[in-house]
Amino acid sequence: MELIESKSIFSPATGFIKRGGFEWTCNPYVGCTFGCSYCYAAFLPQSRRPPEEWGKWLTAKKNAAALAEKQAPKVAGQAVYLSSVTDPYQPAERGLMLTRGILEALAEHQPRLTIQTRGPLVARDIDVLKQFRSLRVNLSIPTDSERVRQQFEPKAPPLEKRWAAIQDVREAGIAVGICVTPTLPIENVDAFAKRIAAFKPDVLVCQDFHDSGGGFGADTGEEARTLLAEIGWQPSDYRRFVDRLRQDQKVYEGETGFFPPPKVEGLFPVKSPGLFDGVA
Ligand code: SF4
């Protein structure tokens, strides 16, 4: 793992994050050792390494907490997405606690914060998360099948650990989203839909695989598309799953599901001026 001094920890939102209404992204790391086979971040310029090396390297911004301490006033009351090109709760976070340091710095300035992760480690920070008045924690739970999970994201945490973490976050009174994104093959559509409906997430998002021919979007990695074809999961299966989910609750699809938590009246209503130089 490489440790670097970064110039900035909050970057102006771009792409689907910006279109969703976020003003800032925050990435304590570059790269991600969960190394999911479908990850679009592998193809982004920030990654600076060939996509085939995705998951095998990690750069940590060792001054992330100090930067956040200094720069958090600039994002007060604004919509921040943590994280867009990495997972803020991947294994290195357990020891480095960069994400935790950022949260501690942000709490005083009350941004509208969305945390996006596959990492049950997020539950470690519930004490800090409870200090935010506008927050949603999105856990990615892309299938009901541990076997499928191991095929597509072998280094990411087991599904039941994610369910346990999101339950803990919910019990702490924090809004939660379940992101079935990208939607991997589902073993038992009806049972999975019932489980999600019983949990009653504040936001539920699905997203089918897609290939925009190498042009950047939230494109699906080739390795994952090959796996999907081998398993024989079709777009019609995805549609059947989403239709089943909709019998019980609202389902957002694709980027329409990635939007900030609601504004809180009386909390930093004035947008702070100025952008930071450079990118995170
Ligand atoms: S956890 Fe997220 S950022 Fe990390 S490899 Fe998987 S999809 Fe990409």
GROMACS .gro file of C-alpha atoms and ligand atoms in nm:
model
  288
    1MET     CA    1   0.000   0.000   0.000
    2GLU     CA    2   0.125   0.343  -0.090
    3LEU     CA    3   0.073   0.632   0.151
    4ILE     CA    4   0.058   0.979  -0.001
    5GLU     CA    5   0.004   1.338   0.106
    6SER     CA    6  -0.296   1.468  -0.087
    7LYS     CA    7  -0.370   1.834  -0.160
    8SER     CA    8  -0.742   1.807  -0.117
    9ILE     CA    9  -0.996   1.565   0.028
   10PHE     CA   10  -1.319   1.706  -0.118
   11SER     CA   11  -1.353   1.722  -0.497
   12PRO     CA   12  -1.634   1.883  -0.697
   13ALA     CA   13  -1.884   1.613  -0.793
   14THR     CA   14  -1.892   1.500  -1.154
   15GLY     CA   15  -2.089   1.253  -1.368
   16PHE     CA   16  -2.382   1.066  -1.218
   17ILE     CA   17  -2.288   1.184  -0.870
   18LYS     CA   18  -2.331   1.544  -0.976
   19ARG     CA   19  -2.645   1.467  -1.173
   20GLY     CA   20  -2.786   1.308  -0.857
   21GLY     CA   21  -2.753   1.640  -0.674
   22PHE     CA   22  -2.424   1.600  -0.491
   23GLU     CA   23  -2.181   1.889  -0.475
   24TRP     CA   24  -1.876   1.704  -0.349
   25THR     CA   25  -1.714   1.364  -0.349
   26CYS     CA   26  -1.474   1.245  -0.085
   27ASN     CA   27  -1.227   0.961  -0.144
   28PRO     CA   28  -0.985   0.877   0.139
   29TYR     CA   29  -0.828   0.610  -0.082
   30VAL     CA   30  -0.751   0.557  -0.449
   31GLY     CA   31  -0.797   0.198  -0.562
   32CYS     CA   32  -0.993  -0.062  -0.370
   33THR     CA   33  -0.873  -0.396  -0.242
   34PHE     CA   34  -1.225  -0.541  -0.255
   35GLY     CA   35  -1.146  -0.559  -0.628
   36CYS     CA   36  -1.498  -0.635  -0.753
   37SER     CA   37  -1.496  -0.777  -1.106
   38TYR     CA   38  -1.754  -0.528  -1.233
   39CYS     CA   39  -1.614  -0.212  -1.073
   40TYR     CA   40  -1.638   0.095  -1.295
   41ALA     CA   41  -1.372   0.274  -1.088
   42ALA     CA   42  -1.110   0.045  -1.241
   43PHE     CA   43  -1.153   0.234  -1.569
   44LEU     CA   44  -1.137   0.587  -1.431
   45PRO     CA   45  -0.839   0.813  -1.494
   46GLN     CA   46  -0.790   0.854  -1.117
   47SER     CA   47  -0.694   0.489  -1.099
   48ARG     CA   48  -0.372   0.545  -1.296
   49ARG     CA   49  -0.310   0.170  -1.329
   50PRO     CA   50  -0.430  -0.082  -1.590
   51PRO     CA   51  -0.780  -0.216  -1.518
   52GLU     CA   52  -0.642  -0.572  -1.498
   53GLU     CA   53  -0.449  -0.468  -1.185
   54TRP     CA   54  -0.766  -0.343  -1.015
   55GLY     CA   55  -0.798  -0.474  -0.659
   56LYS     CA   56  -0.424  -0.541  -0.625
   57TRP     CA   57  -0.310  -0.196  -0.524
   58LEU     CA   58  -0.417   0.079  -0.288
   59THR     CA   59  -0.314   0.436  -0.228
   60ALA     CA   60  -0.414   0.592   0.104
   61LYS     CA   61  -0.426   0.966   0.162
   62LYS     CA   62  -0.253   0.965   0.496
   63ASN     CA   63  -0.335   1.331   0.565
   64ALA     CA   64  -0.706   1.279   0.488
   65ALA     CA   65  -0.828   1.362   0.839
   66ALA     CA   66  -0.607   1.671   0.870
   67LEU     CA   67  -0.727   1.793   0.530
   68ALA     CA   68  -1.088   1.731   0.625
   69GLU     CA   69  -1.039   1.926   0.946
   70LYS     CA   70  -0.916   2.223   0.743
   71GLN     CA   71  -1.155   2.197   0.449
   72ALA     CA   72  -1.480   2.078   0.611
   73PRO     CA   73  -1.616   2.433   0.660
   74LYS     CA   74  -1.629   2.466   0.281
   75VAL     CA   75  -1.874   2.175   0.248
   76ALA     CA   76  -2.095   2.272   0.541
   77GLY     CA   77  -2.458   2.200   0.462
   78GLN     CA   78  -2.374   2.070   0.113
   79ALA     CA   79  -2.422   1.727  -0.034
   80VAL     CA   80  -2.115   1.503  -0.001
   81TYR     CA   81  -2.078   1.152  -0.147
   82LEU     CA   82  -1.831   0.927   0.033
   83SER     CA   83  -1.698   0.757  -0.175
   84SER     CA   84  -1.717   0.762  -0.553
   85VAL     CA   85  -1.398   0.582  -0.669
   86THR     CA   86  -1.310   0.365  -0.372
   87ASP     CA   87  -1.474   0.195  -0.076
   88PRO     CA   88  -1.437   0.400   0.243
   89TYR     CA   89  -1.465   0.085   0.457
   90GLN     CA   90  -1.225  -0.152   0.284
   91PRO     CA   91  -0.981  -0.353   0.498
   92ALA     CA   92  -0.710  -0.086   0.528
   93GLU     CA   93  -0.960   0.145   0.697
   94ARG     CA   94  -0.964  -0.079   1.003
   95GLY     CA   95  -0.614   0.031   1.096
   96LEU     CA   96  -0.578   0.365   0.919
   97MET     CA   97  -0.913   0.512   1.023
   98LEU     CA   98  -0.898   0.778   0.752
   99THR     CA   99  -1.273   0.762   0.687
  100ARG     CA  100  -1.340   0.787   1.058
  101GLY     CA  101  -1.113   1.092   1.082
  102ILE     CA  102  -1.298   1.257   0.795
  103LEU     CA  103  -1.633   1.190   0.961
  104GLU     CA  104  -1.514   1.337   1.288
  105ALA     CA  105  -1.405   1.651   1.104
  106LEU     CA  106  -1.730   1.673   0.907
  107ALA     CA  107  -1.969   1.621   1.197
  108GLU     CA  108  -1.922   1.972   1.325
  109HIS     CA  109  -2.010   2.116   0.984
  110GLN     CA  110  -2.313   1.901   0.908
  111PRO     CA  111  -2.298   1.827   0.535
  112ARG     CA  112  -2.577   1.624   0.375
  113LEU     CA  113  -2.379   1.306   0.373
  114THR     CA  114  -2.418   0.981   0.183
  115ILE     CA  115  -2.189   0.692   0.265
  116GLN     CA  116  -2.163   0.425  -0.004
  117THR     CA  117  -1.996   0.100   0.095
  118ARG     CA  118  -1.978  -0.279   0.086
  119GLY     CA  119  -1.793  -0.278   0.416
  120PRO     CA  120  -1.962  -0.387   0.741
  121LEU     CA  121  -1.687  -0.189   0.912
  122VAL     CA  122  -1.916   0.113   0.873
  123ALA     CA  123  -2.092  -0.005   1.190
  124ARG     CA  124  -1.774   0.071   1.385
  125ASP     CA  125  -1.838   0.442   1.330
  126ILE     CA  126  -2.201   0.454   1.442
  127ASP     CA  127  -2.103   0.676   1.733
  128VAL     CA  128  -1.981   0.944   1.490
  129LEU     CA  129  -2.253   0.881   1.233
  130LYS     CA  130  -2.520   0.953   1.491
  131GLN     CA  131  -2.395   1.311   1.510
  132PHE     CA  132  -2.508   1.386   1.151
  133ARG     CA  133  -2.853   1.530   1.103
  134SER     CA  134  -2.872   1.461   0.728
  135LEU     CA  135  -2.715   1.124   0.653
  136ARG     CA  136  -2.788   0.806   0.465
  137VAL     CA  137  -2.571   0.496   0.474
  138ASN     CA  138  -2.599   0.290   0.155
  139LEU     CA  139  -2.491  -0.072   0.182
  140SER     CA  140  -2.437  -0.260  -0.143
  141ILE     CA  141  -2.599  -0.603  -0.122
  142PRO     CA  142  -2.606  -0.709  -0.487
  143THR     CA  143  -2.738  -1.066  -0.455
  144ASP     CA  144  -2.892  -1.316  -0.214
  145SER     CA  145  -2.637  -1.583  -0.304
  146GLU     CA  146  -2.307  -1.618  -0.124
  147ARG     CA  147  -2.190  -1.843  -0.408
  148VAL     CA  148  -2.262  -1.572  -0.664
  149ARG     CA  149  -2.102  -1.311  -0.439
  150GLN     CA  150  -1.785  -1.519  -0.427
  151GLN     CA  151  -1.780  -1.544  -0.805
  152PHE     CA  152  -1.817  -1.173  -0.870
  153GLU     CA  153  -1.658  -1.011  -0.566
  154PRO     CA  154  -1.451  -1.275  -0.387
  155LYS     CA  155  -1.256  -1.027  -0.177
  156ALA     CA  156  -1.557  -0.827  -0.060
  157PRO     CA  157  -1.728  -0.906   0.272
  158PRO     CA  158  -1.985  -1.187   0.304
  159LEU     CA  159  -2.344  -1.082   0.250
  160GLU     CA  160  -2.469  -1.170   0.597
  161LYS     CA  161  -2.208  -0.943   0.755
  162ARG     CA  162  -2.344  -0.660   0.543
  163TRP     CA  163  -2.700  -0.736   0.652
  164ALA     CA  164  -2.587  -0.736   1.015
  165ALA     CA  165  -2.409  -0.403   0.971
  166ILE     CA  166  -2.701  -0.231   0.802
  167GLN     CA  167  -2.928  -0.362   1.075
  168ASP     CA  168  -2.699  -0.205   1.337
  169VAL     CA  169  -2.693   0.124   1.149
  170ARG     CA  170  -3.071   0.123   1.119
  171GLU     CA  171  -3.113   0.046   1.489
  172ALA     CA  172  -2.898   0.349   1.567
  173GLY     CA  173  -3.168   0.561   1.403
  174ILE     CA  174  -2.973   0.633   1.086
  175ALA     CA  175  -3.137   0.627   0.741
  176VAL     CA  176  -3.022   0.337   0.526
  177GLY     CA  177  -3.024   0.246   0.160
  178ILE     CA  178  -2.988  -0.098   0.008
  179CYS     CA  179  -2.813  -0.096  -0.327
  180VAL     CA  180  -2.863  -0.413  -0.525
  181THR     CA  181  -2.606  -0.268  -0.760
  182PRO     CA  182  -2.507  -0.396  -0.995
  183THR     CA  183  -2.779  -0.657  -0.960
  184LEU     CA  184  -2.601  -0.993  -0.969
  185PRO     CA  185  -2.782  -1.320  -1.041
  186ILE     CA  186  -3.042  -1.386  -0.771
  187GLU     CA  187  -3.099  -1.740  -0.651
  188ASN     CA  188  -3.446  -1.692  -0.505
  189VAL     CA  189  -3.613  -1.380  -0.637
  190ASP     CA  190  -3.921  -1.403  -0.418
  191ALA     CA  191  -3.739  -1.472  -0.092
  192PHE     CA  192  -3.484  -1.197  -0.155
  193ALA     CA  193  -3.758  -0.949  -0.239
  194LYS     CA  194  -3.944  -1.042   0.079
  195ARG     CA  195  -3.631  -0.999   0.289
  196ILE     CA  196  -3.567  -0.653   0.148
  197ALA     CA  197  -3.930  -0.553   0.188
  198ALA     CA  198  -3.929  -0.668   0.551
  199PHE     CA  199  -3.620  -0.461   0.618
  200LYS     CA  200  -3.788  -0.149   0.474
  201PRO     CA  201  -3.481   0.044   0.354
  202ASP     CA  202  -3.529   0.418   0.318
  203VAL     CA  203  -3.403   0.388  -0.039
  204LEU     CA  204  -3.377   0.079  -0.259
  205VAL     CA  205  -3.170   0.086  -0.576
  206CYS     CA  206  -3.119  -0.172  -0.851
  207GLN     CA  207  -2.901  -0.154  -1.158
  208ASP     CA  208  -2.862  -0.397  -1.443
  209PHE     CA  209  -2.524  -0.467  -1.598
  210HIS     CA  210  -2.442  -0.261  -1.897
  211ASP     CA  211  -2.167  -0.213  -2.147
  212SER     CA  212  -2.122   0.120  -2.317
  213GLY     CA  213  -1.844  -0.019  -2.532
  214GLY     CA  214  -1.555   0.113  -2.332
  215GLY     CA  215  -1.691   0.468  -2.315
  216PHE     CA  216  -1.702   0.578  -1.956
  217GLY     CA  217  -2.025   0.552  -1.766
  218ALA     CA  218  -2.104   0.323  -1.478
  219ASP     CA  219  -1.991   0.056  -1.723
  220THR     CA  220  -1.965  -0.304  -1.612
  221GLY     CA  221  -1.625  -0.470  -1.623
  222GLU     CA  222  -1.571  -0.733  -1.890
  223GLU     CA  223  -1.478  -1.007  -1.641
  224ALA     CA  224  -1.816  -0.968  -1.473
  225ARG     CA  225  -2.005  -0.962  -1.803
  226THR     CA  226  -1.838  -1.288  -1.900
  227LEU     CA  227  -1.936  -1.445  -1.568
  228LEU     CA  228  -2.291  -1.325  -1.610
  229ALA     CA  229  -2.312  -1.485  -1.954
  230GLU     CA  230  -2.176  -1.813  -1.816
  231ILE     CA  231  -2.440  -1.819  -1.544
  232GLY     CA  232  -2.708  -1.735  -1.797
  233TRP     CA  233  -2.868  -1.445  -1.608
  234GLN     CA  234  -3.052  -1.234  -1.864
  235PRO     CA  235  -3.188  -0.879  -1.874
  236SER     CA  236  -3.534  -1.039  -1.854
  237ASP     CA  237  -3.433  -1.200  -1.520
  238TYR     CA  238  -3.327  -0.860  -1.392
  239ARG     CA  239  -3.660  -0.712  -1.502
  240ARG     CA  240  -3.853  -0.992  -1.331
  241PHE     CA  241  -3.663  -0.923  -1.008
  242VAL     CA  242  -3.730  -0.548  -1.019
  243ASP     CA  243  -4.099  -0.607  -1.097
  244ARG     CA  244  -4.121  -0.838  -0.797
  245LEU     CA  245  -3.955  -0.580  -0.571
  246ARG     CA  246  -4.203  -0.318  -0.690
  247GLN     CA  247  -4.492  -0.520  -0.555
  248ASP     CA  248  -4.377  -0.412  -0.209
  249GLN     CA  249  -4.188  -0.084  -0.237
  250LYS     CA  250  -4.047   0.196  -0.450
  251VAL     CA  251  -3.743   0.091  -0.650
  252TYR     CA  252  -3.498   0.335  -0.802
  253GLU     CA  253  -3.299   0.213  -1.099
  254GLY     CA  254  -2.944   0.309  -1.188
  255GLU     CA  255  -2.827   0.659  -1.121
  256THR     CA  256  -3.175   0.782  -1.025
  257GLY     CA  257  -3.116   0.610  -0.690
  258PHE     CA  258  -2.806   0.803  -0.596
  259PHE     CA  259  -2.924   1.129  -0.443
  260PRO     CA  260  -2.845   1.306  -0.116
  261PRO     CA  261  -3.048   1.273   0.202
  262PRO     CA  262  -3.304   1.548   0.264
  263LYS     CA  263  -3.212   1.901   0.361
  264VAL     CA  264  -3.255   1.980   0.728
  265GLU     CA  265  -3.421   2.314   0.788
  266GLY     CA  266  -3.215   2.566   0.979
  267LEU     CA  267  -2.892   2.383   0.919
  268PHE     CA  268  -2.628   2.574   0.721
  269PRO     CA  269  -2.879   2.708   0.465
  270VAL     CA  270  -2.619   2.922   0.291
  271LYS     CA  271  -2.401   2.751   0.036
  272SER     CA  272  -2.035   2.808   0.118
  273PRO     CA  273  -1.846   2.983  -0.161
  274GLY     CA  274  -1.536   2.860  -0.333
  275LEU     CA  275  -1.398   2.539  -0.473
  276PHE     CA  276  -1.079   2.367  -0.382
  277ASP     CA  277  -0.787   2.352  -0.619
  278GLY     CA  278  -0.705   2.020  -0.777
  279VAL     CA  279  -0.875   1.690  -0.733
  280ALA     CA  280  -0.866   1.444  -0.451
  281SF4     S1  281  -1.618  -0.216  -0.327
  281SF4    FE1  282  -1.688  -0.058  -0.467
  281SF4     S2  283  -1.503   0.061  -0.520
  281SF4    FE2  284  -1.437  -0.133  -0.430
  281SF4     S3  285  -1.401  -0.267  -0.605
  281SF4    FE3  286  -1.610  -0.306  -0.531
  281SF4     S4  287  -1.742  -0.171  -0.654
  281SF4    FE4  288  -1.530  -0.097  -0.676
   0.00000   0.00000   0.00000
